[in-house]
Coordinates of C-alpha atoms and ligand atoms in Angstrom, one line a residue:
M1334 CA 64.8 167.6 -144.4
A1335 CA 64.1 168.3 -140.7
Y1336 CA 64.5 171.7 -139.3
E1337 CA 67.9 172.6 -137.7
K1338 CA 68.5 170.3 -134.7
R1339 CA 68.3 172.2 -131.4
V1340 CA 68.8 171.2 -127.8
L1341 CA 66.2 172.3 -125.2
I1342 CA 67.3 174.5 -122.3
S1343 CA 65.7 171.9 -120.0
Q1344 CA 68.2 169.3 -121.3
I1345 CA 71.3 171.4 -120.4
D1346 CA 70.6 171.4 -116.7
N1347 CA 72.1 168.0 -116.0
G1348 CA 75.6 168.9 -117.3
N1349 CA 75.6 166.4 -120.2
F1350 CA 76.4 169.2 -122.6
L1351 CA 79.2 170.8 -120.7
D1352 CA 82.0 171.8 -123.1
K1353 CA 79.9 170.7 -126.1
T1354 CA 78.9 172.9 -129.0
I1355 CA 75.1 172.9 -129.5
T1356 CA 72.3 175.0 -131.0
I1357 CA 69.4 176.3 -129.0
G1358 CA 66.4 178.3 -130.2
G1359 CA 64.1 180.6 -128.3
W1360 CA 62.8 184.0 -127.6
I1361 CA 64.9 186.9 -126.3
R1362 CA 64.2 188.0 -122.8
S1363 CA 66.9 190.7 -122.7
V1364 CA 70.0 191.9 -124.4
R1365 CA 72.8 193.9 -123.0
N1366 CA 75.6 195.2 -125.2
S1367 CA 79.0 196.4 -124.2
K1368 CA 82.0 197.3 -126.3
K1369 CA 83.6 193.9 -126.4
F1370 CA 80.7 191.5 -126.0
S1371 CA 76.9 191.2 -125.5
F1372 CA 74.8 189.2 -123.0
I1373 CA 71.7 187.7 -124.4
V1374 CA 69.1 185.9 -122.2
I1375 CA 66.8 183.5 -124.0
N1376 CA 64.0 181.3 -123.0
D1377 CA 62.6 178.4 -125.0
G1378 CA 59.6 177.5 -122.9
S1379 CA 61.1 174.1 -122.0
S1380 CA 62.1 175.1 -118.5
Q1381 CA 61.8 177.8 -115.9
E1382 CA 65.5 178.6 -116.5
S1383 CA 66.6 181.0 -119.2
L1384 CA 70.0 180.6 -120.7
Q1385 CA 72.5 183.4 -120.7
I1386 CA 74.6 183.7 -123.8
V1387 CA 77.8 185.6 -124.1
A1388 CA 78.5 186.8 -127.6
D1389 CA 82.0 188.1 -128.3
A1390 CA 82.3 191.1 -130.6
T1391 CA 84.8 189.1 -132.7
I1392 CA 82.2 186.6 -133.9
E1393 CA 81.1 186.8 -137.5
S1394 CA 77.5 187.3 -136.8
Y1395 CA 78.1 190.1 -134.3
D1396 CA 76.2 192.6 -136.5
V1397 CA 73.1 190.5 -135.9
V1398 CA 73.7 190.4 -132.2
K1399 CA 73.8 194.2 -132.0
S1400 CA 70.4 194.5 -133.7
L1401 CA 68.6 192.0 -131.4
L1402 CA 65.6 193.2 -129.4
T1403 CA 63.5 191.7 -126.7
G1404 CA 60.9 189.3 -128.1
A1405 CA 62.8 188.3 -131.2
S1406 CA 63.4 184.6 -132.0
V1407 CA 66.9 183.3 -132.6
L1408 CA 68.9 180.1 -133.2
I1409 CA 72.2 180.3 -131.4
T1410 CA 75.1 177.9 -131.7
G1411 CA 77.9 177.9 -129.1
K1412 CA 79.7 176.0 -126.4
I1413 CA 78.2 175.3 -123.0
V1414 CA 80.5 176.3 -120.1
S1415 CA 80.1 176.5 -116.4
S1416 CA 78.7 179.8 -115.3
G1417 CA 80.2 182.0 -112.6
G1418 CA 77.0 184.0 -112.3
H1419 CA 74.8 183.3 -109.4
G1420 CA 71.7 181.2 -109.8
Q1421 CA 72.9 179.7 -113.1
K1422 CA 74.9 176.6 -113.5
F1423 CA 75.7 177.0 -117.2
E1424 CA 76.0 179.6 -119.9
M1425 CA 76.8 179.5 -123.6
H1426 CA 79.6 181.1 -125.5
A1427 CA 78.2 181.9 -128.9
S1428 CA 79.9 181.1 -132.1
Q1429 CA 77.0 181.9 -134.4
V1430 CA 73.7 183.9 -133.9
K1431 CA 70.9 183.6 -136.4
L1432 CA 67.9 186.0 -136.2
I1433 CA 64.8 183.9 -137.1
G1434 CA 61.9 186.4 -136.4
E1435 CA 62.5 190.0 -135.5
A1436 CA 60.6 192.0 -132.9
N1437 CA 60.5 195.8 -132.4
E1438 CA 60.0 198.2 -129.5
E1439 CA 56.2 197.6 -129.7
Y1440 CA 56.7 194.1 -128.2
P1441 CA 54.4 194.3 -125.2
L1442 CA 56.5 192.1 -122.8
Q1443 CA 59.4 194.4 -122.1
K1444 CA 61.5 193.9 -119.0
K1445 CA 59.5 196.3 -116.8
K1446 CA 57.1 194.6 -114.4
T1447 CA 53.7 193.9 -115.9
S1448 CA 50.5 193.1 -114.1
L1449 CA 48.5 189.9 -114.4
E1450 CA 45.6 192.1 -115.7
F1451 CA 47.8 193.5 -118.5
L1452 CA 48.9 190.0 -119.4
R1453 CA 45.2 188.8 -119.6
E1454 CA 44.8 191.5 -122.3
N1455 CA 47.9 190.0 -124.0
A1456 CA 46.9 186.3 -123.5
H1457 CA 48.4 185.4 -126.9
L1458 CA 51.9 186.4 -125.7
R1459 CA 51.6 185.7 -121.9
P1460 CA 52.9 182.1 -122.2
R1461 CA 56.3 183.7 -123.0
T1462 CA 56.5 185.0 -119.4
N1463 CA 58.0 183.2 -116.4
T1464 CA 54.7 183.1 -114.7
F1465 CA 52.7 181.6 -117.5
G1466 CA 55.4 179.2 -118.6
A1467 CA 55.4 177.9 -115.0
V1468 CA 51.6 177.7 -114.8
F1469 CA 51.2 175.9 -118.1
R1470 CA 54.0 173.4 -117.5
V1471 CA 52.3 172.5 -114.2
R1472 CA 49.0 172.3 -116.0
S1473 CA 50.4 169.9 -118.5
T1474 CA 51.9 167.8 -115.8
L1475 CA 48.6 167.6 -113.9
A1476 CA 46.8 166.5 -117.1
F1477 CA 49.2 163.7 -117.7
A1478 CA 49.2 162.7 -114.0
T1479 CA 45.4 162.5 -114.2
H1480 CA 45.6 159.9 -117.0
E1481 CA 48.4 158.1 -115.1
F1482 CA 46.4 158.0 -111.9
F1483 CA 43.2 156.6 -113.3
Q1484 CA 44.8 154.3 -115.8
N1485 CA 46.9 152.8 -113.1
R1486 CA 43.7 152.0 -111.2
G1487 CA 42.1 150.3 -114.2
L1488 CA 39.7 153.0 -115.1
Y1489 CA 39.0 153.6 -118.8
Y1490 CA 39.1 157.0 -120.5
I1491 CA 35.9 157.8 -122.3
N1492 CA 34.9 160.9 -124.3
T1493 CA 31.4 162.0 -123.6
P1494 CA 29.5 164.3 -126.0
I1495 CA 30.0 168.0 -126.0
I1496 CA 26.6 168.7 -127.6
T1497 CA 23.7 167.2 -125.6
A1498 CA 20.0 167.5 -125.1
S1499 CA 20.2 167.1 -121.3
D1500 CA 20.9 169.3 -118.4
C1501 CA 22.8 167.1 -115.9
E1502 CA 23.0 169.6 -113.1
G1503 CA 19.5 171.0 -113.7
A1504 CA 20.6 174.5 -113.0
G1505 CA 19.5 175.8 -116.4
E1506 CA 22.9 177.3 -117.1
L1507 CA 22.9 176.2 -120.7
F1508 CA 24.5 177.5 -123.9
K1509 CA 22.1 176.7 -126.7
V1510 CA 23.4 175.0 -129.8
T1511 CA 21.3 176.0 -132.8
T1512 CA 21.4 176.7 -136.5
L1513 CA 18.0 178.5 -136.5
D1514 CA 17.9 181.8 -138.3
F1515 CA 17.3 184.4 -135.5
E1516 CA 15.7 186.8 -137.9
K1517 CA 13.1 184.2 -138.9
L1518 CA 12.5 181.9 -136.0
P1519 CA 10.0 179.1 -136.9
K1520 CA 7.0 179.0 -134.4
N1521 CA 4.8 176.1 -133.4
D1522 CA 1.0 176.3 -132.8
K1523 CA 1.6 177.6 -129.2
N1524 CA 3.6 180.5 -130.7
K1525 CA 6.9 179.1 -129.2
V1526 CA 10.1 178.5 -131.2
N1527 CA 9.7 175.3 -133.1
F1528 CA 12.9 173.4 -132.4
E1529 CA 11.7 170.5 -134.5
Q1530 CA 12.9 172.5 -137.4
D1531 CA 16.3 173.1 -135.7
Y1532 CA 19.4 171.1 -136.7
F1533 CA 19.0 168.3 -134.2
G1534 CA 15.2 168.3 -134.3
K1535 CA 15.0 169.4 -130.7
E1536 CA 16.7 171.8 -128.2
A1537 CA 20.4 171.1 -127.8
N1538 CA 23.0 172.7 -125.7
L1539 CA 26.7 172.5 -124.7
T1540 CA 27.2 170.0 -121.9
V1541 CA 27.6 171.1 -118.3
S1542 CA 28.9 167.7 -117.3
G1543 CA 29.6 164.3 -118.8
Q1544 CA 28.3 162.4 -115.8
L1545 CA 25.1 161.0 -117.1
E1546 CA 26.8 159.5 -120.1
A1547 CA 29.8 158.3 -118.0
E1548 CA 27.3 156.4 -115.8
C1549 CA 26.3 154.3 -118.9
F1550 CA 29.9 153.3 -119.3
A1551 CA 30.6 152.7 -115.6
L1552 CA 27.6 150.3 -115.6
S1553 CA 29.2 148.3 -118.4
M1554 CA 33.0 148.8 -118.1
G1555 CA 33.2 149.1 -114.3
G1556 CA 35.3 152.2 -113.9
V1557 CA 35.7 155.1 -116.3
Y1558 CA 36.7 158.7 -116.3
T1559 CA 36.1 161.6 -118.6
F1560 CA 38.4 164.6 -119.1
G1561 CA 36.8 167.2 -121.3
P1562 CA 35.5 170.7 -121.7
T1563 CA 32.3 171.7 -120.0
F1564 CA 30.2 174.9 -120.3
R1565 CA 28.2 176.9 -117.9
A1566 CA 26.3 180.0 -118.8
E1567 CA 26.2 181.2 -115.2
N1568 CA 26.6 184.9 -114.8
S1569 CA 29.3 184.7 -112.2
N1570 CA 32.1 187.1 -112.5
T1571 CA 34.3 185.7 -109.8
Q1572 CA 37.9 184.6 -109.4
R1573 CA 36.8 181.0 -109.5
H1574 CA 34.2 180.7 -112.3
L1575 CA 34.7 180.2 -116.0
S1576 CA 32.1 179.8 -118.7
E1577 CA 34.2 177.1 -120.3
F1578 CA 36.3 174.9 -118.1
W1579 CA 37.7 171.4 -118.1
M1580 CA 36.3 168.7 -115.8
I1581 CA 37.6 165.2 -114.8
E1582 CA 34.7 162.9 -113.9
P1583 CA 35.5 159.4 -112.7
E1584 CA 32.5 157.1 -112.2
L1585 CA 32.7 153.7 -110.5
A1586 CA 30.3 150.8 -110.5
F1587 CA 29.9 148.7 -107.3
A1588 CA 31.0 151.7 -105.2
D1589 CA 29.5 154.0 -102.6
L1590 CA 30.3 157.5 -101.5
E1591 CA 33.1 156.4 -99.2
D1592 CA 34.9 154.7 -102.1
V1593 CA 34.8 157.8 -104.3
A1594 CA 35.7 160.1 -101.4
D1595 CA 38.9 158.0 -100.9
L1596 CA 39.5 158.0 -104.6
A1597 CA 39.2 161.8 -104.7
S1598 CA 41.7 162.3 -101.8
D1599 CA 44.2 159.9 -103.3
Y1600 CA 43.8 161.6 -106.7
L1601 CA 44.4 165.1 -105.3
K1602 CA 47.5 163.9 -103.4
Y1603 CA 48.8 162.2 -106.6
L1604 CA 48.4 165.5 -108.5
I1605 CA 50.3 167.3 -105.8
E1606 CA 53.1 164.7 -105.7
S1607 CA 53.4 164.8 -109.5
A1608 CA 53.7 168.5 -109.6
M1609 CA 56.3 168.5 -106.8
E1610 CA 58.3 165.8 -108.5
K1611 CA 58.2 167.1 -112.1
C1612 CA 57.9 170.8 -111.6
P1613 CA 60.1 171.8 -108.6
Q1614 CA 61.5 174.9 -110.3
E1615 CA 58.1 176.1 -111.4
L1616 CA 56.6 175.7 -107.9
E1617 CA 59.6 177.4 -106.3
F1618 CA 59.2 180.3 -108.8
L1619 CA 55.4 180.5 -108.0
Q1620 CA 56.1 180.4 -104.3
N1621 CA 58.6 183.2 -104.5
T1622 CA 56.4 185.3 -106.7
Y1623 CA 52.8 184.7 -105.5
K1624 CA 52.3 182.5 -102.4
N1625 CA 55.1 182.3 -99.9
D1626 CA 53.8 179.1 -98.2
L1627 CA 52.9 177.2 -101.3
I1628 CA 55.3 174.3 -101.0
E1629 CA 54.8 173.9 -97.3
T1630 CA 51.1 173.8 -97.7
L1631 CA 51.3 171.2 -100.5
N1632 CA 53.6 169.1 -98.4
H1633 CA 51.2 169.3 -95.5
V1634 CA 48.2 168.3 -97.6
K1635 CA 50.0 165.5 -99.2
S1636 CA 50.7 163.9 -95.8
S1637 CA 47.4 164.6 -94.1
D1638 CA 44.0 162.8 -94.0
F1639 CA 41.3 165.0 -95.4
I1640 CA 38.7 166.0 -92.8
K1641 CA 35.2 164.4 -93.2
V1642 CA 32.2 166.3 -91.8
S1643 CA 28.5 166.1 -92.6
Y1644 CA 26.6 169.2 -93.9
T1645 CA 24.6 169.2 -90.7
E1646 CA 27.7 169.1 -88.5
A1647 CA 29.3 171.8 -90.7
I1648 CA 26.3 174.1 -90.2
D1649 CA 26.6 173.5 -86.4
I1650 CA 30.3 174.4 -86.5
L1651 CA 29.5 177.6 -88.5
E1652 CA 26.7 178.6 -86.1
K1653 CA 29.0 178.1 -83.1
S1654 CA 32.0 179.8 -84.6
G1655 CA 31.1 183.2 -83.3
K1656 CA 32.2 184.6 -86.6
K1657 CA 30.2 187.3 -88.3
F1658 CA 29.2 186.1 -91.7
E1659 CA 27.6 188.2 -94.4
F1660 CA 25.0 185.4 -94.8
S1661 CA 24.1 183.6 -91.6
P1662 CA 24.5 179.8 -92.1
K1663 CA 21.2 178.0 -92.0
W1664 CA 20.3 174.4 -92.4
G1665 CA 18.7 173.8 -95.8
V1666 CA 20.5 176.7 -97.5
D1667 CA 23.6 176.0 -99.6
L1668 CA 27.0 176.9 -98.0
Q1669 CA 28.2 180.3 -99.2
T1670 CA 31.8 180.8 -100.3
E1671 CA 32.5 182.6 -97.0
H1672 CA 31.3 179.5 -95.1
E1673 CA 33.3 177.1 -97.2
R1674 CA 36.4 179.2 -96.7
Y1675 CA 35.9 179.4 -92.9
L1676 CA 35.7 175.7 -92.7
T1677 CA 38.7 174.8 -94.8
E1678 CA 41.0 177.9 -94.1
E1679 CA 40.3 178.8 -90.5
H1680 CA 38.6 175.9 -88.7
Y1681 CA 40.4 172.9 -90.1
K1682 CA 43.2 174.4 -92.2
L1683 CA 43.0 171.3 -94.4
P1684 CA 40.9 170.0 -97.3
V1685 CA 37.4 169.2 -96.0
I1686 CA 34.9 166.7 -97.4
V1687 CA 31.4 167.8 -96.6
T1688 CA 28.8 165.1 -97.1
D1689 CA 25.1 164.5 -96.9
Y1690 CA 23.6 167.8 -98.1
P1691 CA 19.9 168.6 -98.0
K1692 CA 18.2 167.1 -101.1
D1693 CA 16.6 170.4 -102.1
I1694 CA 19.9 172.1 -102.9
K1695 CA 21.4 169.2 -104.9
A1696 CA 20.9 167.6 -108.3
F1697 CA 18.2 165.0 -109.1
Y1698 CA 20.5 162.0 -109.5
M1699 CA 21.9 161.8 -105.9
K1700 CA 21.0 158.9 -103.7
L1701 CA 18.4 159.7 -101.1
N1702 CA 19.5 158.9 -97.5
D1703 CA 17.2 157.0 -95.1
D1704 CA 16.3 160.2 -93.3
G1705 CA 14.4 161.2 -96.5
K1706 CA 15.9 164.8 -96.2
T1707 CA 19.5 164.5 -97.2
V1708 CA 21.4 163.0 -100.2
R1709 CA 24.6 161.0 -100.3
A1710 CA 26.6 164.0 -101.8
M1711 CA 30.0 165.4 -101.2
D1712 CA 31.8 168.6 -101.9
I1713 CA 35.6 168.8 -101.3
L1714 CA 36.7 172.2 -100.1
V1715 CA 40.4 173.3 -100.2
P1716 CA 42.0 176.4 -98.7
G1717 CA 42.4 179.3 -101.1
V1718 CA 40.0 177.9 -103.7
G1719 CA 36.9 176.6 -101.9
E1720 CA 34.9 173.9 -103.7
I1721 CA 37.3 171.9 -105.9
I1722 CA 35.3 168.7 -106.3
G1723 CA 31.6 167.8 -106.3
G1724 CA 30.3 164.3 -106.3
S1725 CA 27.8 161.8 -105.0
Q1726 CA 26.6 158.2 -104.8
R1727 CA 23.9 157.9 -107.5
E1728 CA 20.3 157.0 -106.9
C1729 CA 20.2 153.5 -108.4
N1730 CA 16.6 152.7 -107.4
L1731 CA 14.2 153.3 -110.3
G1732 CA 11.2 154.2 -108.2
K1733 CA 13.1 156.6 -105.9
L1734 CA 14.8 158.3 -108.9
K1735 CA 11.5 158.8 -110.6
N1736 CA 10.1 160.4 -107.5
R1737 CA 13.0 162.8 -107.3
M1738 CA 12.6 163.7 -110.9
E1739 CA 8.9 164.3 -110.5
E1740 CA 9.5 166.5 -107.4
M1741 CA 12.0 168.5 -109.5
N1742 CA 9.8 168.7 -112.6
I1743 CA 12.1 166.7 -114.8
N1744 CA 10.4 164.9 -117.6
P1745 CA 11.4 161.2 -117.5
Q1746 CA 11.0 161.0 -121.3
D1747 CA 13.9 163.4 -121.8
I1748 CA 16.4 161.0 -120.2
W1749 CA 14.6 157.6 -120.7
W1750 CA 18.0 156.0 -121.5
Y1751 CA 19.3 157.2 -118.0
L1752 CA 16.3 155.5 -116.4
D1753 CA 17.0 152.3 -118.3
L1754 CA 20.3 152.0 -116.4
R1755 CA 18.1 151.4 -113.3
R1756 CA 15.8 149.0 -115.1
F1757 CA 18.4 146.7 -116.5
G1758 CA 21.2 145.5 -114.2
S1759 CA 21.3 148.5 -111.9
V1760 CA 24.2 148.6 -109.4
P1761 CA 25.2 151.0 -106.6
H1762 CA 27.6 153.4 -108.2
A1763 CA 29.2 156.8 -107.5
G1764 CA 31.5 159.4 -108.9
F1765 CA 32.7 163.0 -108.8
G1766 CA 33.8 165.9 -110.9
L1767 CA 37.1 167.8 -110.3
G1768 CA 37.2 171.3 -111.9
F1769 CA 40.6 171.1 -113.5
E1770 CA 41.3 174.8 -113.4
R1771 CA 40.5 174.9 -109.7
A1772 CA 43.0 172.1 -109.2
V1773 CA 45.6 174.1 -111.2
M1774 CA 44.8 177.2 -109.1
Y1775 CA 45.3 175.2 -105.9
I1776 CA 48.6 173.7 -106.9
T1777 CA 50.1 176.7 -108.5
G1778 CA 48.9 179.1 -105.8
M1779 CA 47.4 181.5 -108.5
S1780 CA 44.4 183.3 -107.2
N1781 CA 42.5 184.1 -110.3
I1782 CA 41.1 181.2 -112.5
R1783 CA 41.6 183.4 -115.6
D1784 CA 45.4 182.8 -115.1
V1785 CA 45.4 179.1 -115.2
I1786 CA 43.6 178.4 -118.5
P1787 CA 45.2 179.3 -121.8
F1788 CA 42.4 181.5 -123.1
Y1789 CA 39.6 182.2 -120.6
R1790 CA 35.9 182.6 -121.4
T1791 CA 33.8 184.6 -118.9
P1792 CA 30.7 186.7 -119.2
K1793 CA 31.4 189.4 -121.9
N1794 CA 34.8 188.0 -122.8
V1795 CA 35.5 185.6 -125.7
D1796 CA 38.7 187.2 -127.0
F1797 CA 41.4 185.2 -128.6
Ligands
4AD445 O1 29.8 170.5 -108.5 P1 29.6 170.3 -110.0 O2 28.6 171.1 -110.6 O3 29.3 168.8 -110.2 C1 29.0 168.2 -111.4 O4 29.0 168.7 -112.5 C2 28.8 166.7 -111.3 N1 28.1 166.2 -112.5 C3 30.2 166.0 -111.1 C4 30.1 164.5 -111.0 O5 29.6 164.0 -110.0 N2 30.5 163.8 -112.0 O6 31.0 170.6 -110.7 C5 32.1 169.8 -110.4 C6 33.3 170.8 -110.2 C7 33.2 171.8 -109.1 O7 33.5 171.2 -107.8 C8 34.2 172.8 -109.5 O8 35.5 172.4 -109.1 C9 34.1 172.8 -111.0 O9 33.5 171.6 -111.4 N3 33.2 173.9 -111.5 C10 33.7 175.0 -112.1 N4 35.0 175.4 -112.4 C11 35.1 176.6 -113.0 N5 34.1 177.4 -113.4 C12 32.9 177.0 -113.2 N6 31.9 177.8 -113.6 C13 32.6 175.8 -112.5 N7 31.5 175.1 -112.1 C14 31.9 174.0 -111.5
MG446 MG1 29.2 171.7 -107.0

């Protein structure tokens, strides 16, 4: 037999249940008792709205009602009526109240205002708050919209490996995967750890990006995208970095940087539209609580062309800005966060696509421009977050790719299969990676990346 049938609070909103008797189930946000009746507010996670329930002292289960505490779970049956109270269209007049799981005074989420920091320490319970209900409903909507967007454009969803032997970005920020006994590490004749005796017979790590494998599928299925977890052991304790984050990486064959820059701006706009259409209450709540121009900004971005500027032009703008930066902008050096923020937040006040970076500050696989100094790369910067997307046209010429690898001390044998793509039926192709949490930050207006992933992993934190 199925569990007791319940209606979700999100389903009540349209008025279909007016004057009907239904059962709802959820967690108590607050209870207020008076002599003749009690007010119970419950939320079931299906909506930003909680439901107010009026329980008359004459109902049979009133003893249960009097014992209820914040945090307990209940199933309540009653009639839906129009509500006189402000802000709520409907309330329920209870006929039966069942306590399902009790809670006591130690329940951490009492009515008093709690800080986001406190809620990070209670990450197992924080989805029961208005803030995290909103964030994670938006996150779910954005994940679904991602599949919708790419599937509608004929791209195929592929799952690239999580354990790999390659370092796509070449930044050396790898988490090792090993079953070696650290107390008795096998050594080779050079007195180095002998990974031949390790589980995979060579050094393995958690992936930093699914791009290299996605390229194999783009050069066979035409257009593909990944959507999976990626891992970076970078020691960055910032509001924008995680050790484990989710990345979406589309990759297109017969395409250049222009094509994927357009794809990226269409995709970001689609994400914004989906959130605005499906989560209006969530965005309104987040705007009222955290970022008072959230919806206006999203609307503005949705209807604007993204700015395109080359790295060289961007450096020029920064140099001429008259602004005092902590690090002076300099051609050949990567843009600092303060530079990125100036460009997108102060200079343009819009998302900015910066292209054609110096080759020495970018990964080995990017297409070398004719100037011999820059590569066909792009970073997309957005206000409040900074870099949200990184992408490029790929070097599809075998000789040039080999040269770049040699310059960067990458052993061709380690990714012989990647080079094969350039030996057999190579085609111009391009792609990008969107940091999913950065997109969720951008669209929810949350300012710390720890607050947009269910359980965050950062240096020195792997709780929950
Ligand atoms: O710029 P990145 O390193 O690019 C790549 O990994 C390419 N292989 C993508 C591609 O062309 N297929 O990372 C892409 C995006 C960044 O723009 C950022 O949004 C996000 O991933 N990102 C992080 N998000 C959270 N925490 C971190 N430590 C991140 N590092 C990168
Ligand atoms: Mg990047």
